[in-house]
Amino acid sequence: MNAQGLVAGIDVSKDWLDVAIGGEASRVANDAAGIGTLLERLGRGVELVVMEATGGYEALAASAIAGAGLRLAVVNPRQVRDFAKATGRLAKSDRIDAEVIAAFGEAIEPQVVRLPDEQTQELQDLIMRRQQLVVMKVQETNRLAMMRGAAKKQIKAHIAWLEKAIDEVNIDITARLRTSPVWREKDELLRSLKGIGPITSSTLMASLPELGQLDRRAIAALVGVAPFNRDSGTFRGRRMIWGGRAHVRQVLYMAAIAAVRSNPVIKPFYERLIARGKPHKVAMVACMRKMLTILNAMTRSNTPWTPGLHGAN
């Protein structure tokens, strides 16, 4: 137990929530009734609730826990696995996983999250759906070259349907941004940075609410564009990025591709890195990090992009 009080660890699956509190484990259903029971147990002195991100199965419980005013941290499963290995906890079951998550919360005291409101969740769902459609289109396009006859015709028809569906989702995303004055103002603010388009802007608003609230190093680490040393003894390895929010990084990479072509700050920055012998991928990650730093400063000060103000460093 940490100095702040009891920490609850919750292992999430589609049907069940395994809960560990103060060395005691229990299980409730991952539905409205089970979560009601869970909230009663958490209300008995629990100060922090820790659960893993599972790709959506945690959403109902997380919303209820945060809505009840409890401090909640939704953590990367890989961090918990690494913690388990480091502490010699190699056995695995739903109950053991919940106990490990609780121990992780006690030892690490992870950052408490602020869950998005309903409008933001709807936008996140649309962005996720767009990503799914784009992946399916890429997969079908790759299959097209291997097919002949009726199969090839069917794949072409499916690709056409996917393209139409992507266009419709893009329209829905834009509509969501335009219905809220707050979102509209923030969208216009982010898109004032040359290279940031509607998809990048909407993804940042929905999936990176910490933008403008953290310093440049913390926001870069959160997204996963901060290089980490790989040194041991006299060995000096190449610095590499690790972890972070992959879907945010993906759209930021596409924005950086546009920026290195036309942005008056990012383009010469990229060219200087290449001239110094940096590999293309390393230079691109540096451009992504610089763009994120600029966006973070813009959001913090609520100031549209000005090259002389937001590009000097």
Coordinates of C-alpha atoms in Angstrom, one line a residue:
M1 CA 0.0 0.0 0.0
N2 CA 1.3 3.4 -0.8
A3 CA 1.2 6.5 1.4
Q4 CA -1.9 7.8 -0.4
G5 CA -4.1 4.8 0.6
L6 CA -5.4 1.6 -1.0
V7 CA -4.7 0.9 -4.6
A8 CA -7.1 -1.3 -6.6
G9 CA -5.8 -3.3 -9.6
I10 CA -8.4 -4.4 -12.2
D11 CA -7.7 -7.0 -14.8
V12 CA -10.2 -6.5 -17.7
S13 CA -11.6 -9.0 -20.1
K14 CA -14.7 -9.0 -22.3
D15 CA -17.0 -10.6 -19.7
W16 CA -15.2 -10.1 -16.3
L17 CA -13.4 -7.6 -14.1
D18 CA -11.0 -9.2 -11.7
V19 CA -10.2 -6.9 -8.8
A20 CA -7.4 -6.9 -6.3
I21 CA -7.6 -4.6 -3.3
G22 CA -5.3 -4.8 -0.3
G23 CA -4.4 -8.4 -1.0
E24 CA -8.0 -9.5 -1.5
A25 CA -9.3 -10.6 -4.9
S26 CA -12.8 -10.7 -6.3
R27 CA -14.6 -10.9 -9.6
V28 CA -17.6 -9.0 -11.0
A29 CA -19.2 -9.1 -14.4
N30 CA -18.1 -6.5 -16.9
D31 CA -21.7 -5.1 -17.3
A32 CA -23.8 -2.4 -15.6
A33 CA -24.7 -4.6 -12.6
G34 CA -21.2 -5.9 -12.0
I35 CA -19.7 -2.4 -12.3
G36 CA -22.3 -1.2 -9.7
T37 CA -21.0 -3.8 -7.3
L38 CA -17.4 -2.8 -8.2
L39 CA -18.1 0.8 -7.3
E40 CA -19.4 -0.2 -3.9
R41 CA -16.1 -2.1 -3.1
L42 CA -13.9 0.7 -4.5
G43 CA -15.8 3.2 -2.2
R44 CA -14.3 1.6 0.9
G45 CA -11.1 3.5 1.1
V46 CA -9.6 3.0 -2.3
E47 CA -7.6 6.1 -3.4
L48 CA -6.3 5.0 -6.8
V49 CA -7.7 2.5 -9.4
V50 CA -5.3 1.1 -12.0
M51 CA -6.4 -0.9 -15.0
E52 CA -4.8 -1.9 -18.3
A53 CA -5.9 -0.5 -21.7
T54 CA -7.5 -3.4 -23.5
G55 CA -8.7 -1.7 -26.7
G56 CA -12.2 -0.9 -25.5
Y57 CA -13.3 -3.5 -22.9
E58 CA -12.3 -1.2 -20.1
A59 CA -14.3 1.8 -21.4
L60 CA -17.6 1.1 -19.5
A61 CA -15.9 0.5 -16.1
A62 CA -13.4 3.3 -16.6
S63 CA -16.2 5.8 -17.3
A64 CA -18.1 4.7 -14.3
I65 CA -15.0 4.8 -12.0
A66 CA -14.0 8.3 -13.2
G67 CA -17.6 9.5 -13.0
A68 CA -17.7 8.4 -9.3
G69 CA -14.9 10.7 -8.6
L70 CA -12.2 8.1 -8.0
R71 CA -8.6 8.6 -9.2
L72 CA -8.1 6.4 -12.2
A73 CA -5.0 5.4 -14.2
V74 CA -5.3 3.4 -17.5
V75 CA -1.9 2.0 -18.2
N76 CA 0.0 0.3 -21.0
P77 CA -0.1 -3.5 -20.6
R78 CA 3.5 -3.8 -21.7
Q79 CA 4.6 -1.7 -18.7
V80 CA 2.7 -4.0 -16.3
R81 CA 4.3 -7.1 -18.0
D82 CA 7.8 -5.6 -17.7
F83 CA 7.1 -4.8 -14.0
A84 CA 5.9 -8.4 -13.4
K85 CA 9.1 -9.8 -14.9
A86 CA 11.3 -7.4 -13.0
T87 CA 9.7 -8.4 -9.7
G88 CA 9.8 -12.1 -10.5
R89 CA 6.0 -12.6 -10.8
L90 CA 6.0 -15.1 -13.7
A91 CA 2.7 -17.0 -12.9
K92 CA -0.3 -15.8 -14.7
S93 CA -4.0 -15.9 -14.1
D94 CA -6.8 -13.2 -14.1
R95 CA -6.5 -12.9 -10.3
I96 CA -2.7 -12.8 -10.3
D97 CA -2.8 -10.2 -13.1
A98 CA -5.1 -8.0 -11.0
E99 CA -2.7 -8.3 -8.0
V100 CA 0.3 -7.4 -10.3
I101 CA -1.6 -4.3 -11.6
A102 CA -2.3 -3.2 -8.0
A103 CA 1.3 -3.7 -7.1
F104 CA 2.4 -1.8 -10.2
G105 CA 0.1 1.1 -9.1
E106 CA 1.6 1.1 -5.6
A107 CA 5.2 1.1 -6.8
I108 CA 4.9 3.4 -9.9
E109 CA 2.0 5.7 -9.0
P110 CA 1.0 6.1 -12.7
Q111 CA -0.4 9.3 -14.1
V112 CA -4.1 9.7 -13.5
V113 CA -6.1 10.1 -16.6
R114 CA -8.9 12.5 -17.5
L115 CA -11.5 10.6 -19.5
P116 CA -13.0 12.3 -22.5
D117 CA -16.6 13.6 -22.6
E118 CA -19.3 12.0 -24.7
Q119 CA -18.6 14.2 -27.7
T120 CA -14.9 13.4 -27.6
Q121 CA -15.6 9.7 -27.3
E122 CA -17.8 9.8 -30.4
L123 CA -15.0 11.6 -32.3
Q124 CA -12.6 8.9 -31.1
D125 CA -14.9 6.2 -32.4
L126 CA -15.1 7.8 -35.8
I127 CA -11.3 8.2 -36.0
M128 CA -10.9 4.5 -35.0
R129 CA -13.4 3.5 -37.6
R130 CA -11.5 5.5 -40.2
Q131 CA -8.2 3.7 -39.3
Q132 CA -10.0 0.4 -39.6
L133 CA -11.3 1.2 -43.1
V134 CA -7.9 2.5 -44.2
V135 CA -6.2 -0.7 -43.1
M136 CA -8.8 -2.8 -44.9
K137 CA -8.3 -0.8 -48.1
V138 CA -4.5 -1.4 -47.9
Q139 CA -5.0 -5.1 -47.4
E140 CA -7.5 -5.4 -50.3
T141 CA -5.1 -3.3 -52.6
N142 CA -2.3 -5.7 -51.7
R143 CA -4.5 -8.7 -52.6
L144 CA -5.6 -7.2 -55.9
A145 CA -2.3 -8.0 -57.8
M146 CA -2.6 -11.7 -56.8
M147 CA -6.2 -12.2 -58.1
R148 CA -7.7 -12.8 -61.5
G149 CA -11.2 -12.9 -63.0
A150 CA -14.2 -12.8 -60.7
A151 CA -12.1 -12.5 -57.5
K152 CA -10.3 -9.5 -58.8
K153 CA -13.6 -7.8 -59.8
Q154 CA -15.0 -8.4 -56.4
I155 CA -11.9 -6.9 -54.7
K156 CA -12.1 -3.8 -56.9
A157 CA -15.8 -3.4 -55.9
H158 CA -14.8 -3.7 -52.2
I159 CA -12.1 -1.2 -52.6
A160 CA -14.5 1.3 -54.2
W161 CA -16.9 0.7 -51.3
L162 CA -14.1 1.3 -48.8
E163 CA -13.1 4.5 -50.5
K164 CA -16.7 5.7 -50.3
A165 CA -16.9 4.7 -46.6
I166 CA -13.7 6.5 -45.8
D167 CA -15.1 9.7 -47.5
E168 CA -18.3 9.4 -45.4
V169 CA -16.3 9.1 -42.2
N170 CA -14.2 12.1 -43.1
I171 CA -17.4 14.1 -43.6
D172 CA -18.7 12.9 -40.2
I173 CA -15.4 13.8 -38.5
T174 CA -15.5 17.3 -40.0
A175 CA -19.2 17.7 -39.0
R176 CA -18.3 16.8 -35.4
L177 CA -15.6 19.4 -35.4
R178 CA -17.9 22.1 -36.8
T179 CA -20.8 21.6 -34.4
S180 CA -18.9 22.6 -31.2
P181 CA -17.5 26.2 -31.0
V182 CA -14.7 25.0 -28.7
W183 CA -13.7 22.2 -31.1
R184 CA -14.0 24.5 -34.0
E185 CA -11.6 27.1 -32.4
K186 CA -9.1 24.4 -31.4
D187 CA -9.3 22.8 -34.9
E188 CA -8.5 26.2 -36.5
L189 CA -5.7 26.8 -34.0
L190 CA -4.0 23.4 -34.7
R191 CA -4.5 23.7 -38.5
S192 CA -2.8 27.1 -38.5
L193 CA 0.5 25.1 -38.4
K194 CA 1.2 24.3 -42.1
G195 CA 1.1 20.5 -42.5
I196 CA -1.7 19.8 -40.1
G197 CA -4.8 18.7 -41.8
P198 CA -8.3 17.8 -40.6
I199 CA -7.5 14.2 -39.7
T200 CA -4.4 15.1 -37.8
S201 CA -6.2 17.9 -36.0
S202 CA -9.2 15.7 -35.0
T203 CA -6.9 12.9 -33.9
L204 CA -4.9 15.2 -31.7
M205 CA -8.0 16.7 -30.1
A206 CA -9.6 13.3 -29.4
S207 CA -6.6 11.2 -28.5
L208 CA -4.1 13.7 -27.0
P209 CA -6.1 15.8 -24.5
E210 CA -2.8 16.4 -22.7
L211 CA -1.6 18.6 -25.5
G212 CA -0.7 22.0 -24.0
Q213 CA -0.7 20.7 -20.5
L214 CA 2.7 19.0 -20.3
D215 CA 6.2 20.3 -21.1
R216 CA 7.8 19.4 -24.4
R217 CA 9.7 16.4 -23.1
A218 CA 6.7 14.9 -21.4
I219 CA 4.4 15.3 -24.4
A220 CA 7.1 13.8 -26.7
A221 CA 7.5 10.8 -24.5
L222 CA 3.7 10.4 -24.2
V223 CA 3.3 10.2 -28.0
G224 CA 6.4 8.1 -28.4
V225 CA 8.7 10.4 -30.4
A226 CA 11.2 11.0 -27.6
P227 CA 14.5 9.1 -28.3
F228 CA 15.7 6.9 -25.5
N229 CA 19.4 5.9 -24.9
R230 CA 20.5 2.3 -25.5
D231 CA 23.8 2.4 -23.6
S232 CA 25.5 -0.2 -21.5
G233 CA 29.0 0.1 -20.1
T234 CA 31.2 1.3 -23.0
F235 CA 28.6 0.4 -25.6
R236 CA 26.7 3.3 -27.1
G237 CA 23.7 2.2 -29.1
R238 CA 21.6 4.2 -31.4
R239 CA 18.9 6.2 -29.7
M240 CA 15.5 4.9 -30.5
I241 CA 11.8 5.9 -29.9
W242 CA 9.7 3.5 -27.9
G243 CA 6.1 3.1 -26.8
G244 CA 3.6 5.9 -26.9
R245 CA 0.4 6.4 -28.7
A246 CA 0.9 4.7 -32.1
H247 CA -2.3 6.1 -33.7
V248 CA -1.3 9.7 -32.8
R249 CA 2.3 9.0 -34.1
Q250 CA 0.9 7.7 -37.4
V251 CA -1.1 10.9 -38.2
L252 CA 1.8 13.0 -37.0
Y253 CA 4.1 11.2 -39.5
M254 CA 1.8 12.0 -42.4
A255 CA 1.7 15.6 -41.2
A256 CA 5.5 15.7 -41.1
I257 CA 5.6 14.4 -44.7
A258 CA 3.5 17.4 -45.8
A259 CA 5.5 19.8 -43.6
V260 CA 8.9 18.9 -45.0
R261 CA 7.7 19.9 -48.4
S262 CA 6.3 23.3 -47.7
N263 CA 6.5 24.4 -44.0
P264 CA 9.0 27.3 -43.8
V265 CA 10.3 26.0 -40.5
I266 CA 10.1 22.2 -40.8
K267 CA 11.4 22.1 -44.4
P268 CA 14.8 23.7 -43.7
F269 CA 15.0 21.9 -40.3
Y270 CA 14.7 18.6 -42.2
E271 CA 17.2 19.6 -44.8
R272 CA 19.8 20.6 -42.2
L273 CA 19.5 17.2 -40.6
I274 CA 19.9 15.4 -43.9
A275 CA 22.9 17.6 -44.7
R276 CA 24.5 16.5 -41.4
G277 CA 24.2 12.8 -42.4
K278 CA 21.1 11.9 -40.5
P279 CA 19.1 9.0 -42.0
H280 CA 15.7 9.9 -43.5
K281 CA 13.7 8.1 -40.7
V282 CA 15.7 9.8 -38.0
A283 CA 15.1 13.2 -39.6
M284 CA 11.4 12.5 -39.9
V285 CA 11.0 11.6 -36.3
A286 CA 12.9 14.8 -35.3
C287 CA 10.5 16.8 -37.5
M288 CA 7.5 15.0 -35.9
R289 CA 8.9 15.9 -32.4
K290 CA 9.5 19.5 -33.5
M291 CA 5.9 19.8 -34.8
L292 CA 4.5 18.3 -31.6
T293 CA 6.6 20.8 -29.5
I294 CA 5.2 23.7 -31.6
L295 CA 1.6 22.4 -31.3
N296 CA 2.1 22.0 -27.6
A297 CA 3.3 25.6 -27.2
M298 CA 0.5 26.9 -29.5
T299 CA -2.2 25.1 -27.4
R300 CA -0.7 26.2 -24.1
S301 CA -0.7 29.9 -25.1
N302 CA -3.8 29.6 -27.3
T303 CA -1.8 31.4 -30.1
P304 CA -2.0 30.5 -33.8
W305 CA 1.2 29.4 -35.4
T306 CA 3.7 32.2 -36.1
P307 CA 7.0 31.1 -37.7
G308 CA 9.1 33.6 -35.8
L309 CA 7.4 32.8 -32.5
H310 CA 6.9 29.0 -32.8
G311 CA 9.9 27.9 -34.8
A312 CA 12.9 29.5 -33.4
N313 CA 14.2 26.6 -31.3

